[in-house]
PDB file of C-alpha atoms in Angstrom:
ATOM      1  CA  UNK Z   9       8.194   5.862 -11.026  1.00  0.00           C
ATOM      2  CA  UNK Z  10       9.191   6.990  -7.937  1.00  0.00           C
ATOM      3  CA  UNK Z  11       9.257   4.782  -5.344  1.00  0.00           C
ATOM      4  CA  UNK Z  12       9.714   4.642  -0.932  1.00  0.00           C
ATOM      5  CA  UNK Z  13      11.278   1.296  -0.018  1.00  0.00           C
ATOM      6  CA  UNK Z  14       9.499   0.083   3.279  1.00  0.00           C
ATOM      7  CA  UNK Z  15      11.966  -1.442   6.045  1.00  0.00           C
ATOM      8  CA  UNK Z  16      11.589  -4.992   4.610  1.00  0.00           C
ATOM      9  CA  UNK Z  17      13.058  -4.734   1.335  1.00  0.00           C
ATOM     10  CA  UNK Z  18      15.676  -2.516   2.869  1.00  0.00           C
ATOM     11  CA  UNK Z  19      16.508  -5.601   4.829  1.00  0.00           C
ATOM     12  CA  UNK Z  20      16.723  -7.855   1.951  1.00  0.00           C
ATOM     13  CA  UNK Z  21      19.027  -5.360   0.266  1.00  0.00           C
ATOM     14  CA  UNK Z  22      21.385  -5.088   2.881  1.00  0.00           C
ATOM     15  CA  UNK Z  23      21.564  -8.841   3.735  1.00  0.00           C
ATOM     16  CA  UNK Z  24      21.990  -9.816  -0.015  1.00  0.00           C
ATOM     17  CA  UNK Z  25      19.154 -11.430  -0.671  1.00  0.00           C
ATOM     18  CA  UNK Z  26      16.643  -8.891  -2.898  1.00  0.00           C
ATOM     19  CA  UNK Z  27      17.388 -10.216  -5.815  1.00  0.00           C
ATOM     20  CA  UNK Z  28      16.466 -13.590  -5.194  1.00  0.00           C
ATOM     21  CA  UNK Z  29      13.481 -12.836  -2.628  1.00  0.00           C
ATOM     22  CA  UNK Z  30      12.397 -10.178  -4.637  1.00  0.00           C
ATOM     23  CA  UNK Z  31      12.953 -10.307  -8.304  1.00  0.00           C
ATOM     24  CA  UNK Z  32      10.635  -8.229  -9.852  1.00  0.00           C
ATOM     25  CA  UNK Z  33      11.195  -5.381  -7.491  1.00  0.00           C
ATOM     26  CA  UNK Z  34      15.169  -5.751  -8.294  1.00  0.00           C
ATOM     27  CA  UNK Z  35      14.292  -5.550 -12.102  1.00  0.00           C
ATOM     28  CA  UNK Z  36      12.530  -2.400 -11.461  1.00  0.00           C
ATOM     29  CA  UNK Z  37      15.168  -0.902  -9.545  1.00  0.00           C
ATOM     30  CA  UNK Z  38      18.089  -1.433 -12.331  1.00  0.00           C
ATOM     31  CA  UNK Z  39      15.429   0.301 -14.603  1.00  0.00           C
ATOM     32  CA  UNK Z  40      16.983   3.868 -14.862  1.00  0.00           C
ATOM     33  CA  UNK Z  41      13.397   5.238 -15.281  1.00  0.00           C
ATOM     34  CA  UNK Z  42      13.054   4.436 -11.298  1.00  0.00           C
ATOM     35  CA  UNK Z  43      13.996   6.564  -8.375  1.00  0.00           C
ATOM     36  CA  UNK Z  44      14.301   4.501  -5.411  1.00  0.00           C
ATOM     37  CA  UNK Z  45      14.263   6.284  -1.821  1.00  0.00           C
ATOM     38  CA  UNK Z  46      14.773   5.100   1.751  1.00  0.00           C
ATOM     39  CA  UNK Z  47      13.638   6.667   4.708  1.00  0.00           C
ATOM     40  CA  UNK Z  48      16.207   8.050   7.181  1.00  0.00           C
ATOM     41  CA  UNK Z  49      12.876   6.332   9.745  1.00  0.00           C
ATOM     42  CA  UNK Z  50      13.710   2.859   7.784  1.00  0.00           C
ATOM     43  CA  UNK Z  51      17.406   2.984   8.906  1.00  0.00           C
ATOM     44  CA  UNK Z  52      16.473   4.372  12.561  1.00  0.00           C
ATOM     45  CA  UNK Z  53      14.088   1.007  12.553  1.00  0.00           C
ATOM     46  CA  UNK Z  54      16.395  -1.448  11.848  1.00  0.00           C
ATOM     47  CA  UNK Z  55      19.227   0.353  14.464  1.00  0.00           C
ATOM     48  CA  UNK Z  56      16.647  -0.080  16.791  1.00  0.00           C
ATOM     49  CA  UNK Z  57      15.593  -3.540  16.522  1.00  0.00           C
ATOM     50  CA  UNK Z  58      19.296  -4.807  15.929  1.00  0.00           C
ATOM     51  CA  UNK Z  59      20.375  -2.635  19.344  1.00  0.00           C
ATOM     52  CA  UNK Z  60      17.484  -4.713  21.049  1.00  0.00           C
ATOM     53  CA  UNK Z  61      18.716  -8.342  19.091  1.00  0.00           C
ATOM     54  CA  UNK Z  62      15.814  -8.536  17.018  1.00  0.00           C
ATOM     55  CA  UNK Z  63      17.695  -8.209  13.784  1.00  0.00           C
ATOM     56  CA  UNK Z  64      20.850  -9.151  12.363  1.00  0.00           C
ATOM     57  CA  UNK Z  65      21.931  -7.449   9.202  1.00  0.00           C
ATOM     58  CA  UNK Z  66      25.089  -8.421   7.160  1.00  0.00           C
ATOM     59  CA  UNK Z  67      26.902  -5.202   7.169  1.00  0.00           C
ATOM     60  CA  UNK Z  68      26.709  -2.748  10.223  1.00  0.00           C
ATOM     61  CA  UNK Z  69      24.113  -0.389  10.917  1.00  0.00           C
ATOM     62  CA  UNK Z  70      26.593   2.356  10.636  1.00  0.00           C
ATOM     63  CA  UNK Z  71      27.492   0.823   7.074  1.00  0.00           C
ATOM     64  CA  UNK Z  72      23.960   0.983   5.980  1.00  0.00           C
ATOM     65  CA  UNK Z  73      23.733   4.865   4.452  1.00  0.00           C
ATOM     66  CA  UNK Z  74      26.750   4.305   2.350  1.00  0.00           C
ATOM     67  CA  UNK Z  75      25.487   1.013   1.212  1.00  0.00           C
ATOM     68  CA  UNK Z  76      22.135   2.661  -0.044  1.00  0.00           C
ATOM     69  CA  UNK Z  77      23.835   5.458  -1.855  1.00  0.00           C
ATOM     70  CA  UNK Z  78      26.553   3.573  -3.351  1.00  0.00           C
ATOM     71  CA  UNK Z  79      23.641   1.394  -4.742  1.00  0.00           C
ATOM     72  CA  UNK Z  80      21.855   4.533  -6.209  1.00  0.00           C
ATOM     73  CA  UNK Z  81      18.975   4.998  -3.291  1.00  0.00           C
ATOM     74  CA  UNK Z  82      18.792   8.198  -2.127  1.00  0.00           C
ATOM     75  CA  UNK Z  83      18.019   8.866   1.632  1.00  0.00           C
ATOM     76  CA  UNK Z  84      14.667  10.974   2.242  1.00  0.00           C
ATOM     77  CA  UNK Z  85      15.276  13.138   5.657  1.00  0.00           C
ATOM     78  CA  UNK Z  86      12.372  13.360   7.901  1.00  0.00           C
ATOM     79  CA  UNK Z  87      10.583  17.189   7.743  1.00  0.00           C
ATOM     80  CA  UNK Z  88       8.162  18.712   9.766  1.00  0.00           C
ATOM     81  CA  UNK Z  89       5.512  18.437   7.212  1.00  0.00           C
ATOM     82  CA  UNK Z  90       6.239  14.522   7.112  1.00  0.00           C
ATOM     83  CA  UNK Z  91       5.466  14.824  10.856  1.00  0.00           C
ATOM     84  CA  UNK Z  92       2.325  17.273  10.712  1.00  0.00           C
ATOM     85  CA  UNK Z  93       0.739  15.256   7.922  1.00  0.00           C
ATOM     86  CA  UNK Z  94       0.744  12.323  10.376  1.00  0.00           C
ATOM     87  CA  UNK Z  95      -1.614  13.965  12.661  1.00  0.00           C
ATOM     88  CA  UNK Z  96      -4.915  13.798  10.599  1.00  0.00           C
ATOM     89  CA  UNK Z  97      -6.789  11.590   9.674  1.00  0.00           C
ATOM     90  CA  UNK Z  98      -5.962   9.319  12.044  1.00  0.00           C
ATOM     91  CA  UNK Z  99      -4.774   5.507  10.298  1.00  0.00           C
ATOM     92  CA  UNK Z 100      -5.561   2.302  12.029  1.00  0.00           C
ATOM     93  CA  UNK Z 101      -2.023   1.303  11.880  1.00  0.00           C
ATOM     94  CA  UNK Z 102      -0.324   2.172  15.263  1.00  0.00           C
ATOM     95  CA  UNK Z 103       3.451   1.651  13.654  1.00  0.00           C
ATOM     96  CA  UNK Z 104       5.024   4.951  13.893  1.00  0.00           C
ATOM     97  CA  UNK Z 105       7.435   3.847  11.321  1.00  0.00           C
ATOM     98  CA  UNK Z 106       4.478   2.640   9.144  1.00  0.00           C
ATOM     99  CA  UNK Z 107       2.839   5.871   9.517  1.00  0.00           C
ATOM    100  CA  UNK Z 108       5.721   7.902   8.808  1.00  0.00           C
ATOM    101  CA  UNK Z 109       6.384   6.061   5.375  1.00  0.00           C
ATOM    102  CA  UNK Z 110       2.758   6.508   4.600  1.00  0.00           C
ATOM    103  CA  UNK Z 111       2.728  10.408   5.182  1.00  0.00           C
ATOM    104  CA  UNK Z 112       6.018  10.677   3.645  1.00  0.00           C
ATOM    105  CA  UNK Z 113       4.761   8.783   0.577  1.00  0.00           C
ATOM    106  CA  UNK Z 114       1.606  11.413   0.677  1.00  0.00           C
ATOM    107  CA  UNK Z 115       4.028  14.798   0.889  1.00  0.00           C
ATOM    108  CA  UNK Z 116       6.473  13.502  -1.303  1.00  0.00           C
ATOM    109  CA  UNK Z 117       4.469  11.825  -3.957  1.00  0.00           C
ATOM    110  CA  UNK Z 118       6.173   8.593  -4.290  1.00  0.00           C
ATOM    111  CA  UNK Z 119       4.960   4.623  -4.027  1.00  0.00           C
ATOM    112  CA  UNK Z 120       5.360   2.448  -1.051  1.00  0.00           C
ATOM    113  CA  UNK Z 121       7.043  -0.866  -1.716  1.00  0.00           C
ATOM    114  CA  UNK Z 122       6.028  -2.962   0.875  1.00  0.00           C
ATOM    115  CA  UNK Z 123       5.737  -6.993   1.860  1.00  0.00           C
ATOM    116  CA  UNK Z 124       3.596  -5.975   4.936  1.00  0.00           C
ATOM    117  CA  UNK Z 125       0.574  -7.457   4.592  1.00  0.00           C
ATOM    118  CA  UNK Z 126      -0.793  -5.435   8.022  1.00  0.00           C
ATOM    119  CA  UNK Z 127       0.532  -2.241   6.647  1.00  0.00           C
ATOM    120  CA  UNK Z 128      -1.592  -2.248   3.227  1.00  0.00           C
ATOM    121  CA  UNK Z 129      -4.690  -3.719   5.029  1.00  0.00           C
ATOM    122  CA  UNK Z 130      -4.390  -1.066   7.547  1.00  0.00           C
ATOM    123  CA  UNK Z 131      -5.522   1.467   4.605  1.00  0.00           C
ATOM    124  CA  UNK Z 132      -8.144  -0.230   3.721  1.00  0.00           C
ATOM    125  CA  UNK Z 133      -7.875   0.324   0.209  1.00  0.00           C
ATOM    126  CA  UNK Z 134      -4.902  -0.790  -2.218  1.00  0.00           C
ATOM    127  CA  UNK Z 135      -4.429   2.843  -3.188  1.00  0.00           C
ATOM    128  CA  UNK Z 136      -4.830   4.680   0.205  1.00  0.00           C
ATOM    129  CA  UNK Z 137      -6.586   8.327  -0.350  1.00  0.00           C
ATOM    130  CA  UNK Z 138      -5.534  10.115   2.500  1.00  0.00           C
ATOM    131  CA  UNK Z 139      -6.046  13.910   3.151  1.00  0.00           C
ATOM    132  CA  UNK Z 140      -7.023  14.770  -0.272  1.00  0.00           C
ATOM    133  CA  UNK Z 141      -3.757  13.279  -2.007  1.00  0.00           C
ATOM    134  CA  UNK Z 142      -3.454   9.667  -3.502  1.00  0.00           C
ATOM    135  CA  UNK Z 143      -0.598   7.275  -1.387  1.00  0.00           C
ATOM    136  CA  UNK Z 144      -0.168   4.586  -4.001  1.00  0.00           C
ATOM    137  CA  UNK Z 145       1.260   1.292  -2.601  1.00  0.00           C
ATOM    138  CA  UNK Z 146       3.500  -1.112  -4.808  1.00  0.00           C
ATOM    139  CA  UNK Z 147       2.354  -4.481  -2.717  1.00  0.00           C
ATOM    140  CA  UNK Z 148       4.904  -7.415  -2.926  1.00  0.00           C
ATOM    141  CA  UNK Z 149       2.471 -10.643  -1.777  1.00  0.00           C
ATOM    142  CA  UNK Z 150       5.410 -12.940  -3.279  1.00  0.00           C
ATOM    143  CA  UNK Z 151       8.470 -12.880  -4.525  1.00  0.00           C
ATOM    144  CA  UNK Z 152       7.332 -13.925  -7.813  1.00  0.00           C
ATOM    145  CA  UNK Z 153       4.620 -11.200  -7.754  1.00  0.00           C
ATOM    146  CA  UNK Z 154       4.443  -7.680  -7.595  1.00  0.00           C
ATOM    147  CA  UNK Z 155       1.506  -5.696  -8.056  1.00  0.00           C
ATOM    148  CA  UNK Z 156       1.161  -1.665  -8.410  1.00  0.00           C
ATOM    149  CA  UNK Z 157      -1.448   0.560  -7.785  1.00  0.00           C
ATOM    150  CA  UNK Z 158      -2.025   3.784  -8.890  1.00  0.00           C
TER     151      UNK Z 158
END
């Protein structure tokens, strides 16, 4: 399974709360058949929120990429097709980071792992049919419960 981890999940990982807060996702990630990825957009969002004083992390923002790579998690750059795919159709979410993550899932064929109910409700469907491609969302509603849509 190829997963793109939302910013909330990354924050939980770098703050060493991941296994406790999201044990089912943690078990999915230690499964060798799971390829986990974090968008550079999530690292960017963490950097902005940290700089504004809205977020504190256990490690410095500059250490997050090395932490992720050492944990076996790839970092997905932002490519031109990711930006172009955001243009059509218009998503109801106004958050540019969420929009970018959704289009990266579409372009790269990834499933989004998120705890953001606003993000999942902005699509209108548990699996987002978008530009003739299916973007699957993995929705974490509670730490003990994970539902994966195909």
